[in-house]
């Protein structure tokens, strides 16, 4: 190789800064994964673990997204869950 720029990998993760849309999408994806992990823990009976995942998702998801609303709804629903 003689140092031509075209010898570099075209899709290097460090090749360019992420756009705000990419960052926004990444946070939404991370939040959705955490919500799904929380849902799985809830089904397994681990409400404390589930709430932890949803709270983490709430911190990741931008405030005006469906993921933010979904995480908040789950947290609110389990907070007021009656224990008979």
mmCIF file of N, CA and C in Angstrom:
data_model
loop_
_atom_site.group_PDB
_atom_site.id
_atom_site.type_symbol
_atom_site.label_atom_id
_atom_site.label_comp_id
_atom_site.label_asym_id
_atom_site.label_seq_id
_atom_site.Cartn_x
_atom_site.Cartn_y
_atom_site.Cartn_z
ATOM 1 N N UNK A 1 0.853 -1.184 0.000
ATOM 2 C CA UNK A 1 0.000 0.000 0.000
ATOM 3 C C UNK A 1 0.893 1.239 0.000
ATOM 4 N N UNK A 2 0.511 2.237 -0.740
ATOM 5 C CA UNK A 2 1.338 3.422 -0.820
ATOM 6 C C UNK A 2 0.682 4.651 -0.186
ATOM 7 N N UNK A 3 -0.155 4.421 0.823
ATOM 8 C CA UNK A 3 -0.689 5.527 1.587
ATOM 9 C C UNK A 3 -1.877 6.240 0.981
ATOM 10 N N UNK A 4 -2.489 5.651 -0.018
ATOM 11 C CA UNK A 4 -3.671 6.289 -0.588
ATOM 12 C C UNK A 4 -4.829 6.207 0.398
ATOM 13 N N UNK A 5 -5.613 7.264 0.526
ATOM 14 C CA UNK A 5 -6.734 7.252 1.470
ATOM 15 C C UNK A 5 -7.755 6.156 1.184
ATOM 16 N N UNK A 6 -7.835 5.720 -0.065
ATOM 17 C CA UNK A 6 -8.838 4.705 -0.397
ATOM 18 C C UNK A 6 -8.465 3.316 0.116
ATOM 19 N N UNK A 7 -7.330 3.180 0.787
ATOM 20 C CA UNK A 7 -6.966 1.892 1.366
ATOM 21 C C UNK A 7 -7.537 1.725 2.777
ATOM 22 N N UNK A 8 -8.096 2.791 3.316
ATOM 23 C CA UNK A 8 -8.703 2.699 4.646
ATOM 24 C C UNK A 8 -10.077 2.058 4.551
ATOM 25 N N UNK A 9 -10.504 1.344 5.583
ATOM 26 C CA UNK A 9 -11.856 0.768 5.538
ATOM 27 C C UNK A 9 -12.896 1.885 5.452
ATOM 28 N N UNK A 10 -13.879 1.683 4.607
ATOM 29 C CA UNK A 10 -14.873 2.726 4.345
ATOM 30 C C UNK A 10 -15.820 2.922 5.528
ATOM 31 N N UNK A 11 -15.982 1.907 6.353
ATOM 32 C CA UNK A 11 -16.971 2.006 7.422
ATOM 33 C C UNK A 11 -16.319 1.932 8.800
ATOM 34 N N UNK A 12 -15.158 2.515 8.939
ATOM 35 C CA UNK A 12 -14.507 2.545 10.242
ATOM 36 C C UNK A 12 -15.384 3.296 11.234
ATOM 37 N N UNK A 13 -15.618 2.726 12.421
ATOM 38 C CA UNK A 13 -16.499 3.400 13.384
ATOM 39 C C UNK A 13 -15.940 4.743 13.856
ATOM 40 N N UNK A 14 -14.636 4.943 13.707
ATOM 41 C CA UNK A 14 -14.031 6.192 14.158
ATOM 42 C C UNK A 14 -13.826 7.177 12.997
ATOM 43 N N UNK A 15 -14.353 6.872 11.824
ATOM 44 C CA UNK A 15 -14.060 7.686 10.653
ATOM 45 C C UNK A 15 -14.744 9.044 10.676
ATOM 46 N N UNK A 16 -15.895 9.138 11.322
ATOM 47 C CA UNK A 16 -16.606 10.413 11.341
ATOM 48 C C UNK A 16 -17.423 10.506 12.626
ATOM 49 N N UNK A 17 -17.606 11.709 13.138
ATOM 50 C CA UNK A 17 -18.459 11.843 14.326
ATOM 51 C C UNK A 17 -19.896 11.473 13.992
ATOM 52 N N UNK A 18 -20.605 10.981 14.971
ATOM 53 C CA UNK A 18 -22.007 10.629 14.764
ATOM 54 C C UNK A 18 -22.841 11.899 14.638
ATOM 55 N N UNK A 19 -23.830 11.848 13.782
ATOM 56 C CA UNK A 19 -24.756 12.973 13.676
ATOM 57 C C UNK A 19 -25.707 12.936 14.867
ATOM 58 N N UNK A 20 -26.382 14.024 15.124
ATOM 59 C CA UNK A 20 -27.327 14.050 16.238
ATOM 60 C C UNK A 20 -28.438 13.025 16.030
ATOM 61 N N UNK A 21 -28.818 12.790 14.774
ATOM 62 C CA UNK A 21 -29.847 11.785 14.503
ATOM 63 C C UNK A 21 -29.363 10.383 14.856
ATOM 64 N N UNK A 22 -28.079 10.116 14.568
ATOM 65 C CA UNK A 22 -27.527 8.799 14.894
ATOM 66 C C UNK A 22 -27.454 8.604 16.412
ATOM 67 N N UNK A 23 -27.040 9.637 17.120
ATOM 68 C CA UNK A 23 -26.965 9.557 18.579
ATOM 69 C C UNK A 23 -28.365 9.350 19.155
ATOM 70 N N UNK A 24 -29.313 10.117 18.657
ATOM 71 C CA UNK A 24 -30.712 10.014 19.080
ATOM 72 C C UNK A 24 -31.229 8.591 18.854
ATOM 73 N N UNK A 25 -30.967 8.039 17.673
ATOM 74 C CA UNK A 25 -31.400 6.683 17.357
ATOM 75 C C UNK A 25 -30.729 5.639 18.228
ATOM 76 N N UNK A 26 -29.456 5.855 18.521
ATOM 77 C CA UNK A 26 -28.721 4.907 19.366
ATOM 78 C C UNK A 26 -29.307 4.879 20.780
ATOM 79 N N UNK A 27 -29.604 6.062 21.334
ATOM 80 C CA UNK A 27 -30.209 6.112 22.667
ATOM 81 C C UNK A 27 -31.572 5.437 22.675
ATOM 82 N N UNK A 28 -32.333 5.651 21.615
ATOM 83 C CA UNK A 28 -33.648 5.008 21.535
ATOM 84 C C UNK A 28 -33.507 3.491 21.476
ATOM 85 N N UNK A 29 -32.540 2.996 20.693
ATOM 86 C CA UNK A 29 -32.322 1.547 20.595
ATOM 87 C C UNK A 29 -31.889 0.976 21.940
ATOM 88 N N UNK A 30 -30.980 1.669 22.627
ATOM 89 C CA UNK A 30 -30.517 1.196 23.931
ATOM 90 C C UNK A 30 -31.681 1.167 24.919
ATOM 91 N N UNK A 31 -32.512 2.207 24.890
ATOM 92 C CA UNK A 31 -33.663 2.258 25.783
ATOM 93 C C UNK A 31 -34.622 1.108 25.483
ATOM 94 N N UNK A 32 -34.879 0.846 24.208
ATOM 95 C CA UNK A 32 -35.793 -0.242 23.836
ATOM 96 C C UNK A 32 -35.254 -1.586 24.317
ATOM 97 N N UNK A 33 -33.961 -1.808 24.188
ATOM 98 C CA UNK A 33 -33.358 -3.061 24.675
ATOM 99 C C UNK A 33 -33.533 -3.200 26.178
ATOM 100 N N UNK A 34 -33.321 -2.104 26.901
ATOM 101 C CA UNK A 34 -33.481 -2.143 28.355
ATOM 102 C C UNK A 34 -34.933 -2.404 28.746
ATOM 103 N N UNK A 35 -35.871 -1.822 28.017
ATOM 104 C CA UNK A 35 -37.294 -2.071 28.289
ATOM 105 C C UNK A 35 -37.607 -3.550 28.089
ATOM 106 N N UNK A 36 -37.095 -4.118 27.007
ATOM 107 C CA UNK A 36 -37.331 -5.536 26.732
ATOM 108 C C UNK A 36 -36.710 -6.423 27.806
ATOM 109 N N UNK A 37 -35.492 -6.071 28.257
ATOM 110 C CA UNK A 37 -34.856 -6.835 29.339
ATOM 111 C C UNK A 37 -35.703 -6.739 30.608
ATOM 112 N N UNK A 38 -36.217 -5.544 30.891
ATOM 113 C CA UNK A 38 -37.081 -5.364 32.058
ATOM 114 C C UNK A 38 -38.349 -6.187 31.950
ATOM 115 N N UNK A 39 -38.943 -6.225 30.758
ATOM 116 C CA UNK A 39 -40.156 -7.020 30.549
ATOM 117 C C UNK A 39 -39.883 -8.492 30.823
ATOM 118 N N UNK A 40 -38.729 -8.970 30.364
ATOM 119 C CA UNK A 40 -38.357 -10.373 30.598
ATOM 120 C C UNK A 40 -38.198 -10.641 32.093
ATOM 121 N N UNK A 41 -37.520 -9.740 32.786
ATOM 122 C CA UNK A 41 -37.348 -9.911 34.237
ATOM 123 C C UNK A 41 -38.692 -9.894 34.952
ATOM 124 N N UNK A 42 -39.596 -9.021 34.517
ATOM 125 C CA UNK A 42 -40.926 -8.963 35.136
ATOM 126 C C UNK A 42 -41.647 -10.301 34.962
ATOM 127 N N UNK A 43 -41.580 -10.876 33.771
ATOM 128 C CA UNK A 43 -42.235 -12.167 33.509
ATOM 129 C C UNK A 43 -41.638 -13.270 34.369
ATOM 130 N N UNK A 44 -40.344 -13.112 34.724
ATOM 131 C CA UNK A 44 -39.670 -14.105 35.567
ATOM 132 C C UNK A 44 -39.919 -13.854 37.053
ATOM 133 N N UNK A 45 -40.667 -12.804 37.358
ATOM 134 C CA UNK A 45 -40.999 -12.500 38.747
ATOM 135 C C UNK A 45 -40.013 -11.576 39.443
ATOM 136 N N UNK A 46 -39.039 -11.048 38.716
ATOM 137 C CA UNK A 46 -38.039 -10.164 39.313
ATOM 138 C C UNK A 46 -38.443 -8.713 39.066
ATOM 139 N N UNK A 47 -39.395 -8.231 39.874
ATOM 140 C CA UNK A 47 -39.907 -6.882 39.681
ATOM 141 C C UNK A 47 -38.859 -5.827 40.003
ATOM 142 N N UNK A 48 -38.021 -6.081 41.000
ATOM 143 C CA UNK A 48 -36.964 -5.129 41.348
ATOM 144 C C UNK A 48 -35.974 -4.977 40.191
ATOM 145 N N UNK A 49 -35.561 -6.091 39.624
ATOM 146 C CA UNK A 49 -34.659 -6.056 38.483
ATOM 147 C C UNK A 49 -35.303 -5.398 37.281
ATOM 148 N N UNK A 50 -36.583 -5.704 37.058
ATOM 149 C CA UNK A 50 -37.306 -5.122 35.931
ATOM 150 C C UNK A 50 -37.377 -3.605 36.073
ATOM 151 N N UNK A 51 -37.742 -3.140 37.253
ATOM 152 C CA UNK A 51 -37.832 -1.695 37.474
ATOM 153 C C UNK A 51 -36.476 -1.023 37.280
ATOM 154 N N UNK A 52 -35.404 -1.691 37.684
ATOM 155 C CA UNK A 52 -34.066 -1.143 37.477
ATOM 156 C C UNK A 52 -33.765 -0.936 36.003
ATOM 157 N N UNK A 53 -34.143 -1.921 35.170
ATOM 158 C CA UNK A 53 -33.928 -1.799 33.714
ATOM 159 C C UNK A 53 -34.768 -0.662 33.143
ATOM 160 N N UNK A 54 -36.024 -0.556 33.594
ATOM 161 C CA UNK A 54 -36.908 0.488 33.070
ATOM 162 C C UNK A 54 -36.433 1.880 33.490
ATOM 163 N N UNK A 55 -35.935 1.985 34.715
ATOM 164 C CA UNK A 55 -35.407 3.277 35.180
ATOM 165 C C UNK A 55 -34.177 3.651 34.357
ATOM 166 N N UNK A 56 -33.331 2.660 34.074
ATOM 167 C CA UNK A 56 -32.160 2.904 33.231
ATOM 168 C C UNK A 56 -32.596 3.338 31.824
ATOM 169 N N UNK A 57 -33.639 2.679 31.303
ATOM 170 C CA UNK A 57 -34.164 3.038 29.978
ATOM 171 C C UNK A 57 -34.709 4.460 29.985
ATOM 172 N N UNK A 58 -35.362 4.836 31.058
ATOM 173 C CA UNK A 58 -35.917 6.187 31.170
ATOM 174 C C UNK A 58 -34.805 7.227 31.079
ATOM 175 N N UNK A 59 -33.648 6.915 31.658
ATOM 176 C CA UNK A 59 -32.516 7.825 31.590
ATOM 177 C C UNK A 59 -31.874 7.889 30.211
ATOM 178 N N UNK A 60 -32.003 6.824 29.431
ATOM 179 C CA UNK A 60 -31.397 6.775 28.091
ATOM 180 C C UNK A 60 -32.302 7.405 27.036
ATOM 181 N N UNK A 61 -33.606 7.158 27.150
ATOM 182 C CA UNK A 61 -34.533 7.560 26.091
ATOM 183 C C UNK A 61 -34.766 9.063 26.117
ATOM 184 N N UNK A 62 -34.626 9.710 24.964
ATOM 185 C CA UNK A 62 -34.988 11.123 24.907
ATOM 186 C C UNK A 62 -36.452 11.313 25.319
ATOM 187 N N UNK A 63 -36.747 12.441 25.957
ATOM 188 C CA UNK A 63 -38.043 12.653 26.587
ATOM 189 C C UNK A 63 -39.252 12.651 25.687
ATOM 190 N N UNK A 64 -39.080 12.844 24.407
ATOM 191 C CA UNK A 64 -40.234 12.927 23.513
ATOM 192 C C UNK A 64 -40.360 11.687 22.627
ATOM 193 N N UNK A 65 -39.945 10.535 23.153
ATOM 194 C CA UNK A 65 -39.960 9.316 22.348
ATOM 195 C C UNK A 65 -40.919 8.285 22.935
ATOM 196 N N UNK A 66 -41.367 7.353 22.105
ATOM 197 C CA UNK A 66 -42.217 6.269 22.606
ATOM 198 C C UNK A 66 -41.505 5.429 23.677
ATOM 199 N N UNK A 67 -40.179 5.299 23.549
ATOM 200 C CA UNK A 67 -39.432 4.512 24.536
ATOM 201 C C UNK A 67 -39.480 5.162 25.906
ATOM 202 N N UNK A 68 -39.369 6.471 25.950
ATOM 203 C CA UNK A 68 -39.443 7.195 27.222
ATOM 204 C C UNK A 68 -40.814 6.977 27.850
ATOM 205 N N UNK A 69 -41.855 7.120 27.041
ATOM 206 C CA UNK A 69 -43.222 6.928 27.542
ATOM 207 C C UNK A 69 -43.443 5.501 28.026
ATOM 208 N N UNK A 70 -42.931 4.523 27.275
ATOM 209 C CA UNK A 70 -43.111 3.115 27.634
ATOM 210 C C UNK A 70 -42.415 2.791 28.954
ATOM 211 N N UNK A 71 -41.197 3.289 29.110
ATOM 212 C CA UNK A 71 -40.464 3.039 30.351
ATOM 213 C C UNK A 71 -41.182 3.684 31.532
ATOM 214 N N UNK A 72 -41.622 4.921 31.356
ATOM 215 C CA UNK A 72 -42.312 5.631 32.435
ATOM 216 C C UNK A 72 -43.611 4.929 32.802
ATOM 217 N N UNK A 73 -44.354 4.459 31.807
ATOM 218 C CA UNK A 73 -45.612 3.754 32.069
ATOM 219 C C UNK A 73 -45.366 2.494 32.899
ATOM 220 N N UNK A 74 -44.315 1.755 32.556
ATOM 221 C CA UNK A 74 -44.016 0.525 33.298
ATOM 222 C C UNK A 74 -43.613 0.836 34.737
ATOM 223 N N UNK A 75 -42.814 1.869 34.908
ATOM 224 C CA UNK A 75 -42.395 2.255 36.259
ATOM 225 C C UNK A 75 -43.614 2.671 37.077
ATOM 226 N N UNK A 76 -44.452 3.517 36.504
ATOM 227 C CA UNK A 76 -45.655 3.977 37.209
ATOM 228 C C UNK A 76 -46.592 2.815 37.518
ATOM 229 N N UNK A 77 -46.757 1.916 36.568
ATOM 230 C CA UNK A 77 -47.665 0.768 36.744
ATOM 231 C C UNK A 77 -47.195 -0.139 37.877
ATOM 232 N N UNK A 78 -45.916 -0.375 37.949
ATOM 233 C CA UNK A 78 -45.416 -1.282 38.980
ATOM 234 C C UNK A 78 -45.299 -0.593 40.327
ATOM 235 N N UNK A 79 -45.185 0.713 40.331
ATOM 236 C CA UNK A 79 -45.107 1.450 41.605
ATOM 237 C C UNK A 79 -46.437 1.340 42.339
ATOM 238 N N UNK A 80 -47.539 1.434 41.581
ATOM 239 C CA UNK A 80 -48.851 1.433 42.217
ATOM 240 C C UNK A 80 -49.497 0.046 42.227
ATOM 241 N N UNK A 81 -48.713 -0.969 41.896
ATOM 242 C CA UNK A 81 -49.227 -2.331 41.846
ATOM 243 C C UNK A 81 -49.637 -2.790 43.255
ATOM 244 N N UNK A 82 -50.896 -3.153 43.464
ATOM 245 C CA UNK A 82 -51.272 -3.624 44.807
ATOM 246 C C UNK A 82 -50.675 -4.993 45.101
ATOM 247 N N UNK A 83 -50.255 -5.156 46.311
ATOM 248 C CA UNK A 83 -49.681 -6.444 46.734
ATOM 249 C C UNK A 83 -50.658 -7.128 47.690
ATOM 250 N N UNK A 84 -51.412 -8.088 47.165
ATOM 251 C CA UNK A 84 -52.400 -8.784 48.001
ATOM 252 C C UNK A 84 -51.812 -10.045 48.564
#
